[in-house]
C-alpha cells in the first residue's frame, strides 16, 4: 500500500514508518494518523523483526496532533479523535517486535505520545520533547497520562503535564523520557546499528520479553478514562481559546 503522508520502507527485516508532512512539522491529521496505523499493520503482517518510527526531515519527529484540525471539534468528535490516536499508539505498544522512535527534532503532544508507545526512544541533541497539551486547554489524549508517569515517575510527570514543559534532549534523558541522546548527525547511524542488533536476536524470545513486561503495565482502565476525559474537553472555552491562540500565533488567555 502507499500513502501520501506516510512511507513504509524495508531494509531486510527492519521496517521504517516515516511520517512525511514536513509543511506541518509532521503533525498528525486524520489522513496521516490513519495512514500511520495502516503502515504499522502492514509491517506487522509482513513480520518485521524491528519497527522504526520517524518523521521526515531534521526539524520534527511529530509536532503533535494537528491543532488546526482539532480546534473546532465537538466533544463526540474529540472522543473519536482520542480513539483513533489510542488505536495507533496501542498498535505500536503491542507490535510483536521491538519498536524504536527516532526523536530527531520536535516531539510534542501526540508526537511525544507516539514516541512513548515505542519500546526505545533515541533522541538527537537538538530534540525537544514533551506533553505540551495543557497550553491548548486539553490534556494528553493518546496515552500520555498513563505512559509518561511510568517512564519518569508520578511527580515529574505531573510537573511536565501541568506545566506543559518542552524538555531539551539531555533533560529528557536524565528524566527517563529518552533512552539515549546522540549528536544530530549520528542519529541515523545509531538507530540503524541498534535496529540491526535487535534484528539478530531471537524473535520469539524478544516477543515473550515484550509481552511479559507489558503484563505489568496492563492498566486498561487508565487509558479508557483518559480517552473519555480528553474528548470531554473539546468545546470548552479553554480548549477553544488555547487552540485559537495557537492558530492566531498569540498567547492564550484562559478563563
Ligand atoms: N498542528 C498543526 N500545525 C502545526 C503543528 C500542530 N501540532 N505544529 C506545527 N504546525 C505548523 C504551524 O502551524 C506552521 O504552519 P504554517 O506555516 O502554515 O503557519 C508550520 O507547522 C511550522 O510551524 P511553526 O511556524 O510554528 O514553526 P516553529 O519552528 O516556529 O515552531 C513548534 C515549531 C515549536 C513545534 C510550534 O509549531 C508548536 O509549538 N507547535 C505545536 C506543538 C504542540 O503543542 N503540539 C501538541 C498538539 S496537541 C496534541 O497532540 C493532543 C494530543 O494529545 C493528541
CSV table of C-alpha atoms and ligand atoms in Angstrom, one decimal:
chain,number,residue,atom,x,y,z
A,1,UNK,CA,0.0,0.0,0.0
A,2,UNK,CA,1.2,3.6,-0.5
A,3,UNK,CA,0.1,6.8,1.3
A,4,UNK,CA,0.6,10.5,0.6
A,5,UNK,CA,2.0,11.4,4.0
A,6,UNK,CA,3.4,8.2,5.3
A,7,UNK,CA,6.1,5.9,3.9
A,8,UNK,CA,6.9,2.3,4.8
A,9,UNK,CA,10.4,1.2,3.8
A,10,UNK,CA,12.3,-2.0,4.4
A,11,UNK,CA,16.0,-2.8,5.0
A,12,UNK,CA,16.0,-6.5,5.2
A,13,UNK,CA,13.6,-7.4,8.0
A,14,UNK,CA,13.7,-3.9,9.5
A,15,UNK,CA,10.6,-1.8,8.7
A,16,UNK,CA,10.7,2.0,8.9
A,17,UNK,CA,7.5,4.0,9.1
A,18,UNK,CA,8.1,7.7,8.2
A,19,UNK,CA,5.6,10.4,8.9
A,20,UNK,CA,6.1,12.7,5.9
A,21,UNK,CA,4.2,16.0,6.3
A,22,UNK,CA,7.1,18.5,6.7
A,23,UNK,CA,5.0,21.6,6.0
A,24,UNK,CA,3.2,21.0,9.3
A,25,UNK,CA,6.3,19.6,11.1
A,26,UNK,CA,4.8,16.1,10.7
A,27,UNK,CA,1.7,17.0,12.8
A,28,UNK,CA,-0.9,14.2,12.6
A,29,UNK,CA,-4.2,14.9,10.9
A,30,UNK,CA,-6.8,12.2,10.3
A,31,UNK,CA,-5.3,11.1,6.9
A,32,UNK,CA,-1.8,10.9,8.3
A,33,UNK,CA,-2.6,9.0,11.5
A,34,UNK,CA,-4.9,6.6,9.6
A,35,UNK,CA,-2.0,6.0,7.2
A,36,UNK,CA,0.4,5.5,10.1
A,37,UNK,CA,-1.9,2.9,11.5
A,38,UNK,CA,-2.1,1.1,8.1
A,39,UNK,CA,1.6,1.2,7.7
A,40,UNK,CA,2.2,-0.3,11.1
A,41,UNK,CA,-0.4,-3.0,10.4
A,42,UNK,CA,1.4,-3.8,7.1
A,43,UNK,CA,4.8,-4.1,8.8
A,44,UNK,CA,3.1,-6.4,11.3
A,45,UNK,CA,1.6,-8.6,8.6
A,46,UNK,CA,5.0,-8.7,6.8
A,47,UNK,CA,6.6,-9.9,10.1
A,48,UNK,CA,9.1,-7.1,10.6
A,49,UNK,CA,11.8,-8.0,13.1
A,50,UNK,CA,12.2,-4.4,14.2
A,51,UNK,CA,9.9,-1.4,13.5
A,52,UNK,CA,11.5,2.1,13.4
A,53,UNK,CA,9.2,5.2,13.5
A,54,UNK,CA,10.5,8.6,12.4
A,55,UNK,CA,9.5,11.9,11.0
A,56,UNK,CA,10.6,13.2,7.6
A,57,UNK,CA,13.3,15.9,7.7
A,58,UNK,CA,15.5,17.1,10.5
A,59,UNK,CA,13.1,19.5,12.2
A,60,UNK,CA,10.5,17.2,13.7
A,61,UNK,CA,9.7,13.7,14.8
A,62,UNK,CA,6.0,14.6,15.1
A,63,UNK,CA,4.9,18.1,16.3
A,64,UNK,CA,1.8,16.6,17.8
A,65,UNK,CA,-1.8,16.1,16.8
A,66,UNK,CA,-2.9,18.7,14.1
A,67,UNK,CA,-4.2,21.7,16.1
A,68,UNK,CA,-5.8,23.3,13.0
A,69,UNK,CA,-7.9,20.1,12.6
A,70,UNK,CA,-8.7,19.8,16.3
A,71,UNK,CA,-9.6,23.3,17.1
A,72,UNK,CA,-13.3,23.2,16.2
A,73,UNK,CA,-14.1,19.6,17.2
A,74,UNK,CA,-17.1,18.8,19.3
A,75,UNK,CA,-17.0,16.5,22.3
A,76,UNK,CA,-18.1,13.4,20.3
A,77,UNK,CA,-15.6,14.3,17.6
A,78,UNK,CA,-12.9,14.8,20.2
A,79,UNK,CA,-13.7,11.4,21.6
A,80,UNK,CA,-13.4,9.8,18.2
A,81,UNK,CA,-10.1,11.6,17.7
A,82,UNK,CA,-8.9,10.2,21.0
A,83,UNK,CA,-9.9,6.7,20.0
A,84,UNK,CA,-8.0,7.0,16.7
A,85,UNK,CA,-4.8,8.1,18.4
A,86,UNK,CA,-5.1,5.5,21.1
A,87,UNK,CA,-5.6,2.7,18.4
A,88,UNK,CA,-2.3,3.7,16.7
A,89,UNK,CA,-0.4,4.1,20.0
A,90,UNK,CA,-1.7,0.7,21.1
A,91,UNK,CA,-0.7,-0.8,17.7
A,92,UNK,CA,2.9,0.4,18.5
A,93,UNK,CA,2.8,-0.7,22.1
A,94,UNK,CA,1.6,-4.2,21.1
A,95,UNK,CA,3.7,-4.5,18.0
A,96,UNK,CA,5.1,-8.0,18.3
A,97,UNK,CA,8.7,-6.9,17.6
A,98,UNK,CA,10.9,-4.2,19.2
A,99,UNK,CA,10.0,-0.6,18.1
A,100,UNK,CA,12.3,2.4,18.0
A,101,UNK,CA,11.2,6.0,17.9
A,102,UNK,CA,13.8,8.3,16.2
A,103,UNK,CA,13.2,11.6,18.1
A,104,UNK,CA,15.1,14.0,15.8
A,105,UNK,CA,13.6,17.4,16.4
A,106,UNK,CA,10.2,18.3,17.9
A,107,UNK,CA,8.1,15.6,19.6
A,108,UNK,CA,5.2,17.4,21.3
A,109,UNK,CA,1.8,16.3,22.5
A,110,UNK,CA,0.7,13.4,20.3
A,111,UNK,CA,4.2,13.1,18.9
A,112,UNK,CA,5.6,12.6,22.4
A,113,UNK,CA,2.8,10.0,23.0
A,114,UNK,CA,3.7,8.1,19.8
A,115,UNK,CA,7.3,8.0,20.9
A,116,UNK,CA,6.3,6.8,24.4
A,117,UNK,CA,4.3,4.0,22.9
A,118,UNK,CA,7.5,2.7,21.3
A,119,UNK,CA,9.9,0.4,23.2
A,120,UNK,CA,13.0,2.5,22.7
A,121,UNK,CA,13.5,6.3,22.2
A,122,UNK,CA,16.7,7.6,20.6
A,123,UNK,CA,16.9,11.4,20.6
A,124,UNK,CA,19.2,13.8,18.8
A,125,UNK,CA,21.0,16.5,20.8
A,126,UNK,CA,18.7,19.2,19.4
A,127,UNK,CA,15.4,17.4,20.0
A,128,UNK,CA,12.7,19.0,22.1
A,129,UNK,CA,10.0,16.7,23.6
A,130,UNK,CA,7.1,17.0,26.0
A,131,UNK,CA,3.4,16.6,26.7
A,132,UNK,CA,2.5,20.2,26.0
A,133,UNK,CA,-1.3,19.9,25.6
A,134,UNK,CA,-2.2,21.9,28.7
A,135,UNK,CA,-1.5,25.2,26.9
A,136,UNK,CA,-4.1,24.3,24.4
A,137,UNK,CA,-6.8,23.8,27.1
A,138,UNK,CA,-6.7,20.0,26.8
A,139,UNK,CA,-4.8,17.0,28.3
A,140,UNK,CA,-2.5,14.4,26.7
A,141,UNK,CA,-5.1,12.3,24.9
A,142,UNK,CA,-3.2,9.5,23.2
A,143,UNK,CA,-1.9,7.7,26.3
A,144,UNK,CA,0.4,10.3,27.8
A,145,UNK,CA,-1.3,10.5,31.2
A,146,UNK,CA,-0.6,6.8,31.6
A,147,UNK,CA,2.7,6.2,29.8
A,148,UNK,CA,4.6,9.4,31.0
A,149,UNK,CA,4.3,8.6,34.7
A,150,UNK,CA,5.6,5.1,34.1
A,151,UNK,CA,8.7,6.4,32.4
A,152,UNK,CA,9.5,9.4,34.6
A,153,UNK,CA,7.6,8.8,37.9
A,154,UNK,CA,4.4,10.4,39.1
A,155,UNK,CA,5.5,13.8,40.4
A,156,UNK,CA,7.8,14.5,37.5
A,157,UNK,CA,5.1,13.5,35.1
A,158,UNK,CA,2.7,15.9,36.8
A,159,UNK,CA,5.1,18.7,36.6
A,160,UNK,CA,5.7,18.1,32.9
A,161,UNK,CA,2.0,17.8,32.1
A,162,UNK,CA,0.7,20.6,34.4
A,163,UNK,CA,3.4,23.0,33.2
A,164,UNK,CA,3.4,21.8,29.5
A,165,UNK,CA,7.1,21.5,29.7
A,166,UNK,CA,9.2,21.4,26.5
A,167,UNK,CA,12.3,19.5,27.5
A,168,UNK,CA,15.6,19.6,25.8
A,169,UNK,CA,17.1,16.2,24.9
A,170,UNK,CA,19.6,16.0,27.7
A,171,UNK,CA,17.0,16.8,30.4
A,172,UNK,CA,14.6,14.3,28.8
A,173,UNK,CA,17.3,11.7,29.0
A,174,UNK,CA,18.1,12.5,32.6
A,175,UNK,CA,14.4,12.2,33.5
A,176,UNK,CA,13.9,8.9,31.6
A,177,UNK,CA,11.8,10.1,28.7
A,178,UNK,CA,14.6,9.5,26.2
A,179,UNK,CA,16.8,6.3,26.5
A,180,UNK,CA,19.8,7.9,24.8
A,181,UNK,CA,20.8,11.1,23.1
A,182,UNK,CA,23.3,11.2,20.2
A,183,UNK,CA,24.7,14.1,18.1
A,184,UNK,CA,22.3,15.2,15.4
A,185,UNK,CA,24.4,13.9,12.5
A,186,UNK,CA,24.9,10.5,14.1
A,187,UNK,CA,21.3,9.6,14.9
A,188,UNK,CA,20.5,7.7,11.7
A,189,UNK,CA,23.7,5.5,12.0
A,190,UNK,CA,23.0,4.8,15.7
A,191,UNK,CA,19.4,3.8,15.0
A,192,UNK,CA,20.5,1.6,12.1
A,193,UNK,CA,23.1,-0.1,14.4
A,194,UNK,CA,20.5,-0.6,17.2
A,195,UNK,CA,17.9,-2.0,14.8
A,196,UNK,CA,20.4,-4.4,13.2
A,197,UNK,CA,21.5,-5.7,16.6
A,198,UNK,CA,17.8,-6.2,17.6
A,199,UNK,CA,17.0,-7.9,14.3
A,200,UNK,CA,19.7,-10.6,15.1
A,201,UNK,CA,18.1,-11.5,18.5
A,202,UNK,CA,15.7,-14.5,18.8
A,203,UNK,CA,12.3,-13.1,17.7
A,204,UNK,CA,10.1,-15.3,19.9
A,205,UNK,CA,12.1,-14.7,23.0
A,206,UNK,CA,12.1,-10.9,22.3
A,207,UNK,CA,8.3,-11.0,21.9
A,208,UNK,CA,8.0,-13.0,25.1
A,209,UNK,CA,10.1,-10.4,26.9
A,210,UNK,CA,8.0,-7.6,25.5
A,211,UNK,CA,4.7,-9.3,26.4
A,212,UNK,CA,5.9,-10.1,29.9
A,213,UNK,CA,6.9,-6.5,30.5
A,214,UNK,CA,3.6,-5.3,29.1
A,215,UNK,CA,1.6,-7.5,31.5
A,216,UNK,CA,3.0,-5.5,34.4
A,217,UNK,CA,1.6,-2.3,32.9
A,218,UNK,CA,-1.8,-3.6,31.6
A,219,UNK,CA,-3.9,-0.8,33.2
A,220,UNK,CA,-6.6,-0.5,30.6
A,221,UNK,CA,-8.8,1.5,33.0
A,222,UNK,CA,-6.5,4.5,33.0
A,223,UNK,CA,-6.3,4.6,29.2
A,224,UNK,CA,-10.1,4.4,28.9
A,225,UNK,CA,-10.5,7.1,31.5
A,226,UNK,CA,-8.0,9.4,29.6
A,227,UNK,CA,-9.9,8.9,26.3
A,228,UNK,CA,-13.2,10.0,27.8
A,229,UNK,CA,-11.7,12.9,29.7
A,230,UNK,CA,-9.8,14.1,26.6
A,231,UNK,CA,-12.9,14.1,24.5
A,232,UNK,CA,-14.9,15.9,27.2
A,233,UNK,CA,-12.5,18.9,27.0
A,234,UNK,CA,-13.4,19.7,23.3
A,235,UNK,CA,-15.9,22.5,23.1
A,236,UNK,CA,-14.9,24.0,26.5
A,237,UNK,CA,-13.9,27.7,26.4
A,238,UNK,CA,-10.3,27.0,27.4
A,239,UNK,CA,-9.9,24.4,24.6
A,240,UNK,CA,-11.3,26.9,22.1
A,241,UNK,CA,-9.1,29.7,23.4
A,242,UNK,CA,-5.9,27.5,23.6
A,243,UNK,CA,-6.2,26.3,20.1
A,244,UNK,CA,-7.4,29.6,18.6
A,245,UNK,CA,-4.4,31.3,20.2
A,246,UNK,CA,-2.0,28.7,18.5
A,247,UNK,CA,-3.6,29.3,15.1
A,248,UNK,CA,-3.6,33.1,15.6
A,249,UNK,CA,0.0,32.9,16.8
A,250,UNK,CA,-0.6,34.6,20.2
A,251,UNK,CA,-0.6,33.7,23.9
A,252,UNK,CA,-3.8,32.1,25.2
A,253,UNK,CA,-5.9,34.0,27.8
A,254,UNK,CA,-7.7,31.3,29.8
A,255,UNK,CA,-10.9,31.9,31.8
B,1,LIG,N1,-0.7,21.2,14.4
B,1,LIG,C1,-0.9,21.8,13.2
B,1,LIG,N2,0.1,22.6,12.6
B,1,LIG,C2,1.3,22.6,13.2
B,1,LIG,C3,1.5,21.9,14.4
B,1,LIG,C4,0.5,21.2,15.0
B,1,LIG,N3,0.7,20.5,16.1
B,1,LIG,N4,2.8,22.2,14.8
B,1,LIG,C5,3.3,23.0,13.8
B,1,LIG,N5,2.4,23.2,12.9
B,1,LIG,C6,2.5,24.0,11.7
B,1,LIG,C7,2.5,25.5,12.0
B,1,LIG,O1,1.2,26.0,12.2
B,1,LIG,C8,3.2,26.1,10.8
B,1,LIG,O2,2.3,26.1,9.8
B,1,LIG,P1,2.2,27.4,8.8
B,1,LIG,O3,3.5,27.5,8.1
B,1,LIG,O4,1.0,27.1,7.9
B,1,LIG,O5,1.9,28.6,9.7
B,1,LIG,C9,4.2,25.0,10.5
B,1,LIG,O6,3.8,23.8,11.1
B,1,LIG,C10,5.6,25.4,11.0
B,1,LIG,O7,5.4,25.6,12.4
B,1,LIG,P2,6.0,27.0,13.1
B,1,LIG,O8,6.0,28.1,12.2
B,1,LIG,O9,5.2,27.2,14.4
B,1,LIG,O10,7.5,26.5,13.4
B,1,LIG,P3,8.4,26.9,14.6
B,1,LIG,O11,9.7,26.3,14.3
B,1,LIG,O12,8.3,28.4,14.9
B,1,LIG,O13,7.8,26.2,15.9
B,1,LIG,C11,6.9,24.4,17.1
B,1,LIG,C12,7.7,24.8,15.9
B,1,LIG,C13,7.6,24.8,18.4
B,1,LIG,C14,6.8,22.9,17.1
B,1,LIG,C15,5.5,25.1,17.1
B,1,LIG,O14,4.9,24.9,15.8
B,1,LIG,C16,4.5,24.5,18.1
B,1,LIG,O15,4.5,24.8,19.2
B,1,LIG,N6,3.6,23.6,17.6
B,1,LIG,C17,2.6,23.0,18.4
B,1,LIG,C18,3.1,21.9,19.3
B,1,LIG,C19,2.0,21.3,20.2
B,1,LIG,O16,1.5,22.0,21.0
B,1,LIG,N7,1.7,20.0,19.9
B,1,LIG,C20,0.7,19.4,20.7
B,1,LIG,C21,-0.6,19.3,19.9
B,1,LIG,S1,-1.9,18.8,21.0
B,1,LIG,C22,-1.9,17.1,20.9
B,1,LIG,O17,-1.0,16.5,20.3
B,1,LIG,C23,-3.1,16.5,21.5
B,1,LIG,C24,-3.0,15.0,21.9
B,1,LIG,O18,-2.7,14.6,22.9
B,1,LIG,C25,-3.4,14.0,20.9
